[in-house]
Coordinates of C-alpha atoms in Angstrom, one line a residue:
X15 CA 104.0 51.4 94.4
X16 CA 102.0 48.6 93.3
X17 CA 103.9 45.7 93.5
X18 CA 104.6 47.1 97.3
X19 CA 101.3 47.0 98.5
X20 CA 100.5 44.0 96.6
X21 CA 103.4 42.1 98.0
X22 CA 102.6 43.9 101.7
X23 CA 99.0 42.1 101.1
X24 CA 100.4 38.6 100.5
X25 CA 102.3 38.8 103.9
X26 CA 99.6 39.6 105.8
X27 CA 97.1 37.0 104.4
X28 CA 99.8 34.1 104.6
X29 CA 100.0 35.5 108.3
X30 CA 96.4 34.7 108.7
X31 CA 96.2 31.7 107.1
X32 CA 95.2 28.8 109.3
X33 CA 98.0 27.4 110.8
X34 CA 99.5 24.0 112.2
X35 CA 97.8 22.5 116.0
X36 CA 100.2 22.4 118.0
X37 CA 98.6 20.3 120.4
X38 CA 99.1 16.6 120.8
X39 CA 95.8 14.5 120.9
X40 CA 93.6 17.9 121.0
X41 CA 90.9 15.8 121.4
X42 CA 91.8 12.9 123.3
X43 CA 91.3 9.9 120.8
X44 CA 94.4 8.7 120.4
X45 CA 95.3 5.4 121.9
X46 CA 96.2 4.8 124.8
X47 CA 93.6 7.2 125.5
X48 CA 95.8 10.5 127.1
X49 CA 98.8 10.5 124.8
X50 CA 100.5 13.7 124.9
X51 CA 99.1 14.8 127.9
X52 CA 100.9 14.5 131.2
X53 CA 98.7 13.6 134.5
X54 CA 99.5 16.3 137.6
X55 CA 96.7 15.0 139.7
X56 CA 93.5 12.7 139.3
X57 CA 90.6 11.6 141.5
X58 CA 90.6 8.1 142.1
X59 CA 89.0 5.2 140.0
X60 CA 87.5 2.9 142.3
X61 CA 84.7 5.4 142.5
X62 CA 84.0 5.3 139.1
X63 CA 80.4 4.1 137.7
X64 CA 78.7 3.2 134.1
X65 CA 79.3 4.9 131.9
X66 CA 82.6 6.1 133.6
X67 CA 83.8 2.5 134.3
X68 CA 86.6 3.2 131.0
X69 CA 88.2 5.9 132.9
X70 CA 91.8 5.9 132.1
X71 CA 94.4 8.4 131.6
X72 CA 91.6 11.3 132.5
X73 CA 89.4 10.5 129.4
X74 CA 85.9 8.7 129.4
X75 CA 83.6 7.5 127.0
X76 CA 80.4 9.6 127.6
X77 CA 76.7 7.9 127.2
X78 CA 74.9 11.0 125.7
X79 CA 73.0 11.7 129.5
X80 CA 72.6 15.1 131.0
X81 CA 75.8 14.6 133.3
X82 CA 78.0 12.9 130.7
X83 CA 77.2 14.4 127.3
X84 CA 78.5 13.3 124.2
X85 CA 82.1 15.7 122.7
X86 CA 80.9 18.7 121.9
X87 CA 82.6 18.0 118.0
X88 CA 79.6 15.3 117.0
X89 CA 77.0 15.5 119.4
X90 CA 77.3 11.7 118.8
X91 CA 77.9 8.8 120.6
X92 CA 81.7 7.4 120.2
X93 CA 84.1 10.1 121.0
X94 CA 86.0 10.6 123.8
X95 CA 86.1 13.7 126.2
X96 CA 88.9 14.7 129.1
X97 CA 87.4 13.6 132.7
X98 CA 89.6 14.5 136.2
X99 CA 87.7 11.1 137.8
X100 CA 86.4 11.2 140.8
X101 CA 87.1 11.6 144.7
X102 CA 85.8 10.3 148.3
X103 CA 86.8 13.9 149.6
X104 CA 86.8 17.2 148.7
X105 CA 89.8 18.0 147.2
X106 CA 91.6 19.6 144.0
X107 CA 92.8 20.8 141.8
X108 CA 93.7 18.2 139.8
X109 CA 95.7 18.8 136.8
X110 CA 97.0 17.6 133.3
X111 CA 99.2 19.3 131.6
X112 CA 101.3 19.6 127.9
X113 CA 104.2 21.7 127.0
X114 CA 104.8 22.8 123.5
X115 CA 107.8 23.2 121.9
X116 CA 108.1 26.5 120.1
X117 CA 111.8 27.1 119.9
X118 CA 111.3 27.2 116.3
X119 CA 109.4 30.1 116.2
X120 CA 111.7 31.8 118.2
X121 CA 112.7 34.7 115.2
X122 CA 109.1 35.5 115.3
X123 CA 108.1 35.6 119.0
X124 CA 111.1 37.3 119.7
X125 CA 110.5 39.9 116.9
X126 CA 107.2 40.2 118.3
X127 CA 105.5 38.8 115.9
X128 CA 104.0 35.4 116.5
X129 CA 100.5 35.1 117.9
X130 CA 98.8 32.0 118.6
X131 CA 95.5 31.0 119.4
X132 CA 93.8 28.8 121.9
X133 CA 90.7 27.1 121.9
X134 CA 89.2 24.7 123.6
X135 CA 85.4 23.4 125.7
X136 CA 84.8 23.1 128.7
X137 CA 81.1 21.2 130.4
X138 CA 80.3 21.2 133.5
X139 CA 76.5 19.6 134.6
X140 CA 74.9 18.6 137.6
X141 CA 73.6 21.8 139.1
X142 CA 73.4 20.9 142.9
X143 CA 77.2 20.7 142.8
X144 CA 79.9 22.6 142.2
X145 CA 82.4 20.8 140.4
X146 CA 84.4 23.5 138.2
X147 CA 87.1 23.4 135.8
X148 CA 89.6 25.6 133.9
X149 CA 91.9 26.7 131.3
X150 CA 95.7 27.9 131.8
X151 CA 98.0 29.0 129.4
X152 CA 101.3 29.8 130.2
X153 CA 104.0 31.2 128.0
X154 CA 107.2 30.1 129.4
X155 CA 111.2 31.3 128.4
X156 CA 114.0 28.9 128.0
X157 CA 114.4 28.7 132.1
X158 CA 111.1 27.2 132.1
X159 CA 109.6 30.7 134.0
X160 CA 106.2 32.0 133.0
X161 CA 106.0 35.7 131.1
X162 CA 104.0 37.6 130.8
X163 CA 100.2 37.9 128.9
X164 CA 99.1 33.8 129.8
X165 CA 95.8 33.2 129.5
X166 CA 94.0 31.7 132.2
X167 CA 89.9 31.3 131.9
X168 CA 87.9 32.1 135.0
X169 CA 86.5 28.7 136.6
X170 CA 83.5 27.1 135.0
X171 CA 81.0 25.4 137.0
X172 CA 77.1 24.9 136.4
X173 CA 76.4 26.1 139.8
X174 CA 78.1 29.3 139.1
X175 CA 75.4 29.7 136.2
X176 CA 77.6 28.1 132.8
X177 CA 74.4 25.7 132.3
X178 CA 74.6 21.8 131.3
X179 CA 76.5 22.5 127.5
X180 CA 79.8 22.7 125.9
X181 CA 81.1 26.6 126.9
X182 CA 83.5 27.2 124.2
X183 CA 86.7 29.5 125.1
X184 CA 89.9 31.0 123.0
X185 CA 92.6 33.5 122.9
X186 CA 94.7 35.0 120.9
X187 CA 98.0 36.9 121.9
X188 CA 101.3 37.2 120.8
X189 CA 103.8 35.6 122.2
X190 CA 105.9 37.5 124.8
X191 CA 109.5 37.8 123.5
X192 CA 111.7 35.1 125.1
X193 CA 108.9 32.6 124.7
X194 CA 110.4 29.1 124.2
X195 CA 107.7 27.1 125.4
X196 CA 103.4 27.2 125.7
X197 CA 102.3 25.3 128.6
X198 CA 98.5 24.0 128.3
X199 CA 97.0 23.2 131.9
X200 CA 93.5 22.1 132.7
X201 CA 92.4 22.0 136.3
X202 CA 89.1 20.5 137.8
X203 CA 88.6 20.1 141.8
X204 CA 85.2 19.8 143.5
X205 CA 84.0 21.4 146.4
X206 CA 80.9 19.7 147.8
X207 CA 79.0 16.4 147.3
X208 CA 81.8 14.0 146.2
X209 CA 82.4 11.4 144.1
X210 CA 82.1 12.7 141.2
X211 CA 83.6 15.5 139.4
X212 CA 81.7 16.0 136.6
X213 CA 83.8 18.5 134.0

């Protein structure tokens, strides 16, 4: 009786262990800056002011000021944070996106035993507009159709009362059975006073 509940014990706290990121380029410092990630949709460029002039492949250096803060991981100046751009127009959602391979897992899911967890920040500043953003997380079968129990965040947006720093989400669910790839999506769009889409 023992050695059962002691060997019941190591199973669950291996389970709960912290695992492998699936993620490529979680937080966007790989160069080129965007690696991993696959661009939907962006706002234009030419738009683009200090200190957003490095735009490229949705990703900016921030300068530490209220509407670009530095990444939420240092609070210093030097890392690099996700940025949709900018547009002339109102207009959105734009879109990035990453699909994860999880076919490896597939014993697990389809067992109905494999969670994963998802975290991730979100900022959105400059309260007179009411550029938003958001999180989707799509479990999708070997037909590339979504299942059931994704995970999709409500839209952020300073306007809409998430004030000027890093909102911090995460889930964790089990994969539905079938599950054969996690689609990550981040959205941004703006709806008044263009350029820029601060999130």
């Amino acid at each position: 009786m023992r050695k059962r509940i002691l060997f019941i014990f190591s199973i669950l706290y291996l389970n709960l262990a912290p695992a492998q990121n699936l993620v490529v380029n979680s937080y966007a410092e790989d160069l080129p800056r965007g690696t991993g990630w696959t661009i939907l949709s962006q706002g234009a460029s030419t738009c683009l002011l200090v200190p957003t002039s490095n735009f490229l492949n949705w990703t900016m250096i921030p300068d530490g000021s209220v509407n670009y803060p530095y990444d939420h991981t240092t609070g210093l100046a030097g890392g690099t944070v996700f940025y949709s751009g900018c547009s002339p127009f109102l207009q959105g959602p734009f879109e990035l996106m990453q699909d994860i391979d999880v076919s490896a897992d597939a014993v697990n899911i389809d067992a109905g035993a494999m969670p994963y967890v998802f975290s991730g920040y979100i900022q959105t500043p400059v309260s007179n507009q009411t550029d938003q953003g958001r999180f989707i997380v799509e479990f999708r079968n070997a037909s590339n159709s979504v299942l059931g129990s994704s995970y999709t965040t409500s839209w952020q947006s300073y306007f809409g009362g998430s004030g000027n720093g890093w909102v911090a989400y995460t889930d964790t669910r089990v994969a539905p059975a079938g599950t054969r790839t996690i689609r990550i999506r981040m959205q941004t769009q703006i709806l008044f006073n263009p350029p820029a889409i601060n999130v």
